[in-house]
Coordinates of C-alpha atoms and ligand atoms in Angstrom, one line a residue:
M812 CA -16.8 12.8 7.8
S813 CA -18.1 15.7 5.5
S814 CA -18.9 18.7 7.1
E815 CA -21.6 19.4 5.1
T816 CA -23.6 16.8 6.1
A817 CA -22.3 16.3 9.5
A818 CA -23.8 17.2 12.8
P819 CA -21.7 19.3 15.7
A820 CA -20.2 17.4 18.0
P821 CA -22.0 16.9 21.3
P822 CA -20.9 19.0 24.2
C823 CA -17.7 18.4 25.7
V824 CA -14.7 19.3 27.3
M825 CA -11.4 18.4 25.5
I826 CA -8.8 18.0 28.1
I827 CA -5.2 17.8 27.0
F828 CA -2.6 16.9 29.1
G829 CA 0.3 18.7 27.9
A830 CA -1.1 21.7 26.5
G831 CA 2.3 22.9 26.0
G832 CA 3.9 20.3 23.9
D833 CA 5.0 20.2 20.6
L834 CA 2.0 18.2 19.4
T835 CA -0.3 19.9 21.1
K836 CA 0.5 23.4 19.2
R837 CA 1.3 21.6 16.0
K838 CA -1.6 19.3 15.3
L839 CA -4.3 19.4 18.0
I840 CA -5.4 23.4 18.5
P841 CA -5.0 23.2 14.4
A842 CA -7.5 20.4 14.4
L843 CA -10.0 22.1 16.7
F844 CA -9.3 25.7 14.8
H845 CA -10.3 23.2 11.2
L846 CA -13.3 21.3 13.3
C847 CA -14.3 25.2 14.5
H848 CA -14.4 26.1 10.5
G849 CA -16.5 23.7 9.7
G850 CA -19.3 24.5 12.5
L851 CA -18.4 21.0 13.5
L852 CA -17.8 21.8 17.6
P853 CA -20.7 23.1 19.2
D854 CA -21.3 25.9 21.9
T855 CA -20.6 23.8 24.3
F856 CA -17.8 23.4 23.7
A857 CA -14.6 23.6 26.2
V858 CA -10.9 22.8 25.7
L859 CA -9.0 22.5 29.4
G860 CA -5.3 23.0 28.9
L861 CA -2.7 21.3 31.6
D862 CA 0.9 21.5 31.2
R863 CA 3.6 22.5 34.1
L864 CA 3.3 26.0 32.9
D865 CA 2.9 29.0 34.8
L866 CA -0.1 30.2 32.7
D867 CA -3.7 31.9 32.8
D868 CA -6.2 31.1 30.4
G869 CA -5.1 34.6 28.5
A870 CA -2.3 33.8 28.5
Y871 CA -2.3 30.4 27.1
R872 CA -4.8 31.7 24.1
D873 CA -1.8 34.2 23.4
L874 CA 0.7 31.4 23.1
L875 CA -1.1 28.7 20.6
A876 CA -2.9 31.7 18.2
A877 CA 0.5 32.3 16.9
E878 CA 1.1 28.9 16.7
V879 CA -1.8 28.1 14.8
R880 CA -1.5 30.9 12.6
Q881 CA 1.5 29.0 11.6
H882 CA 0.0 26.0 10.9
V883 CA -3.1 26.7 9.4
G884 CA -1.4 28.6 7.2
S885 CA -4.2 29.6 4.4
A886 CA -6.5 28.3 6.2
W887 CA -6.4 31.0 8.9
D888 CA -9.8 33.4 9.8
A889 CA -9.5 35.4 13.0
Q890 CA -13.5 35.1 13.2
T891 CA -12.9 31.1 13.8
W892 CA -9.9 31.6 15.8
D893 CA -11.6 33.9 17.9
R894 CA -15.0 31.4 18.0
L895 CA -12.0 28.9 19.2
C896 CA -10.3 31.2 21.4
G897 CA -12.8 32.0 23.5
Q898 CA -13.4 28.1 24.6
L899 CA -10.0 27.7 26.0
H900 CA -8.8 27.7 29.0
Y901 CA -5.5 26.3 30.3
M902 CA -4.9 25.2 34.3
K903 CA -1.4 24.7 35.6
A904 CA -1.0 21.1 36.8
D905 CA 1.9 18.5 37.9
F906 CA 0.4 15.2 35.9
T907 CA 2.1 13.1 39.3
D908 CA 0.3 14.4 41.5
V909 CA -3.1 14.2 42.7
E910 CA -3.6 17.3 43.9
S911 CA -4.0 18.7 40.6
H912 CA -6.2 16.0 39.2
M913 CA -8.7 17.4 42.3
A914 CA -8.2 20.9 41.3
L915 CA -8.9 19.0 38.0
C916 CA -12.7 17.8 39.0
E917 CA -13.4 21.3 40.2
H918 CA -12.2 23.9 36.9
L919 CA -14.5 20.9 35.5
T920 CA -17.7 21.0 37.4
R921 CA -16.8 25.2 36.7
L922 CA -16.7 24.4 32.8
D923 CA -19.5 21.9 33.1
A924 CA -21.8 24.9 34.9
D925 CA -20.6 28.0 32.8
R926 CA -20.3 26.2 29.4
G927 CA -22.8 24.1 29.8
T928 CA -20.9 20.8 28.3
E929 CA -22.7 17.9 30.5
G930 CA -20.2 16.4 32.4
N931 CA -18.2 14.5 29.1
Y932 CA -15.2 14.8 29.1
L933 CA -12.5 13.6 26.5
F934 CA -8.7 13.3 27.9
Y935 CA -6.3 14.0 25.8
L936 CA -2.7 12.3 27.1
A937 CA -0.6 14.1 24.1
V938 CA 2.4 13.4 26.7
P939 CA 5.5 10.6 26.7
P940 CA 3.7 6.9 27.6
S941 CA 5.4 6.6 30.2
L942 CA 2.9 9.5 32.1
F943 CA -0.2 6.8 30.5
G944 CA -0.9 4.1 33.6
G945 CA 0.0 7.3 36.3
I946 CA -2.3 10.4 35.0
T947 CA -5.3 7.3 33.9
R948 CA -5.0 5.6 37.6
L949 CA -5.4 9.2 39.2
L950 CA -8.0 10.3 37.1
G951 CA -9.5 7.1 38.1
E952 CA -9.0 8.0 41.8
V953 CA -10.2 10.9 41.8
G954 CA -13.6 9.8 39.9
L955 CA -13.0 11.5 36.6
T956 CA -12.7 8.1 34.7
A957 CA -16.6 6.7 35.7
E958 CA -19.7 7.3 33.3
A959 CA -22.9 7.3 34.2
A960 CA -25.8 7.4 32.2
D961 CA -26.4 10.3 31.0
D962 CA -22.8 11.4 30.3
W963 CA -19.5 9.8 29.1
R964 CA -15.7 10.1 29.7
R965 CA -13.1 9.1 27.1
V966 CA -9.4 8.3 26.8
I967 CA -7.1 9.1 24.2
I968 CA -3.7 7.9 23.6
E969 CA -0.9 8.5 21.5
K970 CA 1.4 6.2 20.2
P971 CA 4.4 3.9 20.6
F972 CA 1.6 1.5 22.2
G973 CA 4.6 -0.1 24.2
H974 CA 7.9 -1.5 22.3
D975 CA 7.4 -4.7 22.1
L976 CA 4.4 -7.6 23.2
E977 CA 5.4 -7.3 27.0
S978 CA 5.4 -3.6 27.0
A979 CA 2.3 -3.7 25.1
Q980 CA 0.3 -5.6 27.1
D981 CA 1.9 -4.0 30.3
L982 CA 0.4 -0.9 28.8
N983 CA -3.2 -2.7 27.9
R984 CA -3.4 -4.3 31.1
M985 CA -2.6 -0.8 33.2
L986 CA -5.2 1.6 31.1
H987 CA -7.8 -1.5 32.3
E988 CA -7.1 -0.8 35.7
T989 CA -8.8 2.1 35.3
L990 CA -10.9 2.1 32.0
D991 CA -13.1 0.3 30.2
E992 CA -11.5 -0.7 26.3
E993 CA -14.6 1.1 25.5
Q994 CA -13.3 4.1 26.9
I995 CA -9.9 4.1 25.2
Y996 CA -9.1 5.3 22.0
R997 CA -5.6 4.8 20.6
I998 CA -4.7 7.3 18.1
D999 CA -2.9 6.6 14.5
H1000 CA -2.9 9.4 12.8
Y1001 CA -2.4 7.8 9.5
L1002 CA -5.7 6.2 9.9
G1003 CA -7.8 10.3 10.0
K1004 CA -6.0 10.1 6.0
E1005 CA -9.3 10.3 4.1
T1006 CA -7.5 8.3 1.7
V1007 CA -7.1 5.1 4.3
Q1008 CA -11.1 5.3 5.1
N1009 CA -11.2 5.9 1.5
I1010 CA -9.5 2.3 0.8
M1011 CA -13.1 1.1 2.9
V1012 CA -15.3 2.5 0.3
F1013 CA -12.9 1.9 -2.6
R1014 CA -13.6 -1.9 -2.1
F1015 CA -16.8 -2.2 -0.8
S1016 CA -19.1 0.3 -2.6
N1017 CA -17.2 -0.5 -6.0
G1018 CA -19.1 -3.9 -7.7
F1019 CA -16.3 -4.0 -9.5
I1020 CA -13.3 -4.3 -7.4
E1021 CA -14.1 -6.7 -5.6
P1022 CA -13.9 -9.8 -7.5
L1023 CA -10.8 -8.6 -9.0
W1024 CA -9.0 -7.9 -5.1
N1025 CA -7.7 -11.2 -4.2
R1026 CA -5.2 -14.0 -5.2
Q1027 CA -6.5 -14.8 -8.5
H1028 CA -6.0 -11.4 -9.6
I1029 CA -3.4 -9.8 -7.5
D1030 CA 0.4 -10.9 -8.1
H1031 CA 1.5 -8.8 -5.1
V1032 CA 1.3 -5.8 -3.1
Q1033 CA 4.0 -3.3 -2.1
I1034 CA 3.3 -1.0 0.3
T1035 CA 5.9 2.3 1.3
V1036 CA 6.0 4.4 3.8
A1037 CA 8.8 6.9 2.8
E1038 CA 10.1 10.0 5.2
S1039 CA 13.0 12.3 3.5
V1040 CA 13.2 13.7 6.7
G1041 CA 16.0 12.0 9.1
V1042 CA 15.9 11.9 13.0
E1043 CA 15.9 15.9 13.8
H1044 CA 15.3 16.7 17.6
R1045 CA 14.0 13.6 18.0
G1046 CA 17.9 11.4 18.0
A1047 CA 17.3 9.8 21.9
Y1048 CA 13.8 8.5 21.0
Y1049 CA 14.5 6.7 17.6
E1050 CA 17.4 5.5 19.1
E1051 CA 15.5 3.0 21.3
A1052 CA 12.8 3.0 18.7
G1053 CA 14.1 1.9 15.2
A1054 CA 12.1 2.3 11.7
L1055 CA 10.5 -1.4 12.6
R1056 CA 9.4 -0.7 15.7
D1057 CA 8.5 2.8 15.0
M1058 CA 6.0 2.1 11.7
I1059 CA 5.1 -1.3 10.9
P1060 CA 3.3 -2.8 13.9
N1061 CA 1.2 0.6 13.9
H1062 CA 1.4 1.8 10.4
L1063 CA 1.8 -0.4 8.1
L1064 CA 0.2 -3.3 9.0
V1065 CA -3.1 -1.4 10.1
L1066 CA -2.5 -0.2 6.2
L1067 CA -2.7 -3.7 5.2
G1068 CA -5.4 -4.7 7.6
F1069 CA -7.7 -2.4 5.5
L1070 CA -6.5 -3.4 1.9
A1071 CA -6.7 -7.3 3.1
M1072 CA -10.0 -7.6 4.8
E1073 CA -13.2 -9.1 4.2
P1074 CA -15.9 -7.0 3.9
P1075 CA -17.2 -5.9 7.1
N1076 CA -20.8 -6.7 8.0
S1077 CA -21.6 -3.1 8.3
F1078 CA -18.8 -0.2 9.1
D1079 CA -19.3 0.1 12.7
S1080 CA -16.0 -0.7 15.6
C1081 CA -16.8 -3.9 16.7
A1082 CA -17.2 -5.1 12.7
V1083 CA -14.1 -3.6 11.7
R1084 CA -12.0 -4.3 13.8
D1085 CA -13.0 -8.1 13.7
E1086 CA -11.9 -8.1 10.6
I1087 CA -8.7 -6.5 10.7
N1088 CA -8.1 -8.8 13.3
K1089 CA -8.4 -11.7 11.3
V1090 CA -6.1 -10.0 8.7
L1091 CA -3.4 -9.9 11.1
D1092 CA -3.9 -13.3 12.9
A1093 CA -3.5 -14.8 9.5
I1094 CA -0.5 -13.4 8.6
Q1095 CA 2.6 -16.0 9.5
P1096 CA 5.3 -14.7 11.7
L1097 CA 8.7 -14.7 10.5
T1098 CA 10.6 -18.3 11.9
P1099 CA 14.4 -17.3 12.5
E1100 CA 15.5 -18.3 9.7
Q1101 CA 13.0 -16.5 7.4
V1102 CA 13.6 -13.3 8.6
L1103 CA 17.4 -14.0 7.7
T1104 CA 15.6 -13.2 4.0
H1105 CA 12.6 -12.0 4.6
A1106 CA 13.3 -8.5 6.3
V1107 CA 15.9 -6.5 5.5
R1108 CA 17.4 -3.0 7.4
G1109 CA 19.5 -0.2 6.9
Q1110 CA 20.5 2.7 7.9
Y1111 CA 21.7 5.9 6.1
G1112 CA 24.6 7.5 5.9
E1113 CA 25.7 10.7 4.6
G1114 CA 24.1 11.6 1.1
S1115 CA 22.6 14.1 -1.4
M1116 CA 18.6 14.9 -1.3
P1117 CA 17.1 15.1 -5.1
S1118 CA 16.8 18.9 -3.3
R1119 CA 20.7 18.8 -3.7
E1120 CA 20.4 19.4 0.0
Q1121 CA 23.7 17.7 1.6
V1122 CA 22.6 16.2 4.9
Q1123 CA 24.7 14.0 7.5
A1124 CA 24.7 10.6 8.9
Y1125 CA 21.9 9.4 11.1
R1126 CA 25.0 8.7 13.5
S1127 CA 26.2 12.2 13.6
S1128 CA 22.8 13.3 14.1
P1129 CA 21.9 14.8 18.6
G1130 CA 21.2 12.0 20.5
V1131 CA 22.7 9.8 18.0
A1132 CA 25.6 7.1 19.3
P1133 CA 28.0 7.8 16.9
N1134 CA 28.2 3.6 16.7
S1135 CA 24.5 3.3 16.5
R1136 CA 23.0 0.1 15.4
T1137 CA 20.0 1.1 15.6
E1138 CA 18.0 0.9 11.5
T1139 CA 16.3 4.0 9.8
F1140 CA 15.3 1.7 7.9
A1141 CA 13.0 -1.8 7.8
A1142 CA 11.6 -3.9 4.7
L1143 CA 9.7 -7.2 5.0
K1144 CA 7.7 -9.8 3.4
L1145 CA 4.7 -11.1 4.1
T1146 CA 2.0 -13.2 3.3
M1147 CA -1.2 -14.3 4.3
D1148 CA -2.3 -18.3 5.3
N1149 CA -5.8 -17.4 4.1
W1150 CA -8.3 -17.9 1.4
R1151 CA -8.1 -14.5 -0.7
W1152 CA -4.5 -13.7 0.3
A1153 CA -2.1 -17.1 0.0
G1154 CA 0.6 -17.2 -2.2
V1155 CA 0.4 -13.1 -2.6
P1156 CA 3.5 -12.1 -1.0
F1157 CA 3.0 -8.6 0.9
Y1158 CA 6.2 -6.1 0.7
L1159 CA 6.4 -4.0 3.2
R1160 CA 9.3 -0.9 3.2
T1161 CA 9.5 2.4 5.4
G1162 CA 12.6 4.4 5.8
K1163 CA 14.3 8.1 6.4
R1164 CA 16.1 10.1 4.1
L1165 CA 14.5 8.3 1.0
P1166 CA 14.3 10.1 -1.5
A1167 CA 10.3 11.6 -0.8
Q1168 CA 8.0 11.8 1.8
Y1169 CA 5.8 9.6 0.1
T1170 CA 2.9 7.0 1.4
E1171 CA 1.7 4.5 -1.3
V1172 CA 0.4 1.2 -1.5
A1173 CA 1.0 -0.3 -5.0
I1174 CA -1.6 -3.5 -6.3
Q1175 CA 0.3 -5.2 -8.8
F1176 CA -2.2 -7.4 -11.3
K1177 CA -1.4 -10.8 -12.7
K1178 CA -1.0 -10.9 -16.9
A1179 CA -3.1 -11.3 -19.0
P1180 CA -2.7 -15.4 -19.6
T1181 CA -1.6 -15.1 -23.2
T1182 CA -0.8 -12.5 -25.7
M1183 CA -2.4 -13.1 -29.1
F1184 CA -0.2 -9.5 -30.3
K1185 CA 1.9 -11.0 -33.1
G1186 CA 5.9 -10.3 -32.5
M1187 CA 4.4 -9.2 -28.6
D1188 CA 6.2 -11.0 -26.1
L1189 CA 4.4 -11.0 -22.6
E1190 CA 7.9 -10.3 -21.0
D1191 CA 7.4 -7.4 -22.6
M1192 CA 4.6 -6.1 -21.3
N1193 CA 4.2 -3.8 -18.2
P1194 CA 1.9 -5.8 -15.7
D1195 CA -1.7 -3.3 -14.7
M1196 CA -0.8 -1.7 -11.2
M1197 CA -2.8 0.2 -9.5
V1198 CA -1.7 2.5 -7.0
L1199 CA -3.7 4.1 -4.3
R1200 CA -1.5 7.5 -2.9
I1201 CA -1.9 8.4 0.3
Q1202 CA 0.6 11.5 0.7
P1203 CA 0.7 13.8 0.3
D1204 CA -1.5 14.1 -2.8
E1205 CA -3.9 11.8 -1.7
G1206 CA -5.6 9.2 -4.6
I1207 CA -6.0 6.4 -7.0
Q1208 CA -3.7 5.5 -10.0
L1209 CA -4.5 2.3 -12.7
G1210 CA -2.1 1.4 -15.5
F1211 CA -2.9 -0.8 -17.7
S1212 CA -1.9 -1.1 -21.5
A1213 CA -2.7 0.8 -24.6
K1214 CA -2.0 0.3 -28.0
V1215 CA 0.4 2.7 -29.3
P1216 CA -0.9 4.8 -32.7
G1217 CA 0.6 3.7 -35.7
P1218 CA 0.4 1.2 -38.6
T1219 CA 2.4 -1.1 -35.7
M1220 CA 1.1 -3.2 -33.2
R1221 CA 3.0 -1.3 -29.8
I1222 CA 1.6 -1.0 -26.8
G1223 CA 2.5 1.0 -23.9
T1224 CA 1.2 1.7 -20.3
V1225 CA -1.2 4.2 -19.6
N1226 CA -1.9 5.6 -16.9
M1227 CA -5.5 6.6 -15.3
D1228 CA -5.4 9.3 -12.2
F1229 CA -7.8 10.2 -10.0
C1230 CA -6.7 12.8 -7.8
Y1231 CA -8.9 14.0 -4.5
A1232 CA -8.1 17.4 -4.8
D1233 CA -9.8 17.5 -8.3
Y1234 CA -12.8 16.6 -7.5
F1235 CA -13.6 17.4 -3.5
G1236 CA -11.2 20.3 -3.1
N1237 CA -8.2 20.5 -0.9
A1238 CA -9.8 21.0 2.5
P1239 CA -6.7 21.4 5.3
A1240 CA -6.4 18.5 7.3
T1241 CA -4.0 17.8 10.0
G1242 CA -5.2 14.1 10.2
Y1243 CA -6.7 14.7 13.5
E1244 CA -10.1 16.2 12.6
T1245 CA -11.8 13.5 11.7
L1246 CA -10.4 10.9 14.8
I1247 CA -11.3 14.0 17.3
Y1248 CA -14.4 14.4 16.4
D1249 CA -15.4 10.7 15.8
C1250 CA -14.2 10.1 19.4
M1251 CA -16.4 12.9 20.8
H1252 CA -19.6 11.4 18.9
G1253 CA -18.4 7.8 20.6
D1254 CA -17.5 6.1 17.2
A1255 CA -14.2 3.9 17.6
T1256 CA -13.7 2.4 14.1
L1257 CA -10.6 4.3 13.2
F1258 CA -8.7 3.6 16.7
K1259 CA -6.9 1.1 18.0
H1260 CA -8.2 -1.6 19.9
A1261 CA -5.9 -3.1 22.4
D1262 CA -6.3 -6.5 20.6
T1263 CA -5.4 -5.5 17.5
V1264 CA -2.0 -3.6 18.9
E1265 CA -0.5 -6.8 20.9
K1266 CA -1.3 -8.7 17.4
G1267 CA 1.1 -5.8 15.4
W1268 CA 3.9 -6.7 18.1
E1269 CA 3.3 -10.3 17.5
I1270 CA 4.2 -10.2 13.9
V1271 CA 7.1 -8.5 14.4
E1272 CA 8.6 -9.8 17.9
S1273 CA 10.8 -12.8 15.5
V1274 CA 12.3 -9.8 13.8
M1275 CA 12.9 -7.2 16.5
D1276 CA 14.2 -11.0 18.6
V1277 CA 16.6 -12.1 15.4
W1278 CA 17.9 -8.6 14.8
Q1279 CA 18.8 -7.4 18.6
A1280 CA 20.7 -11.0 18.5
L1281 CA 22.7 -10.1 15.7
P1282 CA 23.5 -6.3 15.7
A1283 CA 24.2 -5.4 12.0
R1284 CA 27.6 -5.0 11.4
N1285 CA 27.2 -3.3 8.2
F1286 CA 25.4 0.4 9.1
P1287 CA 25.6 2.7 7.1
N1288 CA 24.1 0.7 4.6
Y1289 CA 22.6 3.3 2.2
A1290 CA 23.0 6.9 1.4
A1291 CA 20.5 9.6 2.2
G1292 CA 18.5 10.7 -1.1
T1293 CA 17.8 6.9 -2.3
W1294 CA 15.7 4.5 -1.7
G1295 CA 17.5 1.8 1.4
P1296 CA 19.9 -0.5 1.1
E1297 CA 20.4 -2.8 -2.3
A1298 CA 19.1 -6.3 0.0
A1299 CA 16.0 -4.3 -0.3
E1300 CA 15.8 -4.7 -4.2
D1301 CA 17.4 -8.6 -3.6
L1302 CA 14.4 -9.0 -1.6
L1303 CA 12.2 -8.7 -4.7
R1304 CA 14.5 -9.4 -6.7
N1305 CA 14.8 -12.7 -5.6
D1306 CA 11.5 -13.4 -6.4
G1307 CA 11.4 -11.6 -10.2
R1308 CA 9.7 -8.5 -8.9
R1309 CA 11.0 -5.2 -8.4
W1310 CA 9.4 -2.1 -6.4
R1311 CA 7.7 0.4 -7.9
P1312 CA 10.0 3.3 -9.4
I1313 CA 8.3 6.5 -7.7
A1314 CA 9.1 9.8 -9.2
T1315 CA 11.5 11.8 -6.7
P1316 CA 11.7 14.6 -4.9
S1317 CA 7.3 13.9 -4.5
P1318 CA 5.5 12.5 -7.0
T1319 CA 2.7 15.2 -7.1
R1320 CA -0.3 15.7 -9.8
C1321 CA -3.0 16.7 -7.8
G1322 CA -3.0 21.1 -8.3
Q1323 CA -0.6 21.2 -11.1
Ligands
LIG1738 N1 4.7 15.7 18.9 C1 4.4 15.3 17.9 O1 3.9 15.9 16.0 C2 4.0 13.7 17.6 C3 3.4 12.9 16.9 C4 2.8 11.6 16.8 C5 2.5 11.2 18.4 N2 3.1 11.9 19.4 C6 2.9 11.3 20.4 O2 2.6 12.7 21.5 C7 3.0 12.4 22.7 C8 3.5 14.0 22.5 O3 4.2 14.2 22.1 P1 4.7 15.4 22.2 O4 5.7 15.7 20.7 O5 3.7 16.7 22.1 O6 5.3 16.2 23.7 P2 6.3 17.6 24.5 O7 6.2 18.5 23.2 O8 7.4 16.8 25.3 O9 5.1 17.7 25.3 C9 4.5 17.1 26.3 C10 4.1 18.8 27.3 O10 3.6 17.5 28.5 C11 4.5 17.8 30.0 N3 5.0 17.7 31.2 C12 5.0 16.4 30.9 N4 5.6 15.7 32.2 C13 5.1 16.5 32.6 C14 4.1 16.6 34.1 N5 4.1 15.3 35.2 N6 3.4 17.9 34.5 C15 2.9 19.1 33.9 N7 3.2 18.8 32.3 C16 3.7 17.8 32.4 C17 6.0 18.8 28.5 O11 6.5 19.5 29.4 P3 8.1 19.9 29.8 O12 8.5 20.0 28.6 O13 8.0 20.9 30.8 O14 8.4 18.6 30.2 C18 5.5 19.4 27.4 O15 4.7 20.8 27.7 C19 3.7 11.5 23.1 O16 3.6 10.9 23.1 C20 4.6 11.2 21.9 O17 4.7 10.2 21.2 C21 3.6 13.2 18.8

């Protein structure tokens, strides 16, 4: 989506369940602010916030003003806020109660008449997942999910989409009782990040990349999603989830899907989904024996972050058991059984209290077959590496060999570095803008379909089973501020490889 060429969204009301919650204040309304600033919201648009707070429209607008101002930072402008603010409405509701849903019907009819929103509704469920089924059922009961020829009804739900395969299937079944799959938009804000979409553009609109993108030329792939933060106020949730459940079936596997997919016939949601699902189908689930050697878990103890801040152990966080066995770090080695990727390992790692808040994909190419430079050993030469940086500074870096100037033949590694911000500026974004806008347009390309969610759980199920059957005995096994347990290094070392060193605290280059 580019605001220079994109048309405003169609007329609609965005109904936010959980309008007084954290996600709404920090992400959703700021994302609408950015869309409004870019001219991408029509005049025929309204937000109807629902929550149990006792507020009227004016008080709700006041509540959000301070939050939005804080979260959009330097992008704040009063004119944009005035425009958006006039489109914000509020209704007190109990989401478990049919009367509230009936009142919602009446409210929406009034908004359609006043605002020209034409009966198009985007329901955003910014609530705990335990409420998804009940809310969609009640929306169905009061007739708000039925689409007519000239209007649409769509529902965005937030992760987690279940906590294992069975619960994900239950959730999908529950949603499908009221909604068609085409009406359900499962959001993963990682897919709203420019670089994730740009993986597709990079791979499929540059003729020179695709011939290299396979097992002939690629030695292995590393995906790192590192968080420097701890569990903060989410201790109780995290105790039940852990790093594997929280990150791998959704963010990391979808990234892997975009990296490894075959070219889809078009950039159309069904075509893209089918190709991602084929990748997930080709991933070999680990056998219980393989889990012991191909999967690593860790939990952080107290330690010192690169900022020199001393931080407490996971087990000392609020809401966390003092003898917790929940992992805050997970790494996997996965392989794919298909023509393009057979024999190419994909190493995934994610964790909390790592030294940087940083996401990247590193693609290591195979070495040259021989060296013709006298005195140079192939072993001395670094392999060529392409790094797709996803956050914080989105960009692409290619590391390759070059001659060090001088009379003798010496070879060093140099980097070509492309930064999005250098070329396209730094458009402020929360990661939700594209996704909300796409949903308003009915484009589900960047959303997860039911089968993608279930396949993600299938892949990690054996790991979850073994880890549950054999609780970790050596937790905590890494200090906060380090790159995880030693076993994560061994995962690659045993294959004669190593994780790409990542600068700390945050390897930013753009805008420096
Ligand atoms: N926050 C994030 O950055 C983030 C990121 C990714 C995904 N998510 C997901 O987004 C969803 C929302 O997260 P959140 O952090 O915004 O949660 P939250 O702060 O707890 O917001 C939920 C809001 O809904 C209200 N609510 C709950 N049950 C209600 C009911 N029966 N009737 C009326 N109001 C009710 C809550 O009111 P009370 O506070 O009074 O209960 C609260 O204001 C969750 O599924 C979460 O996993 C959040």
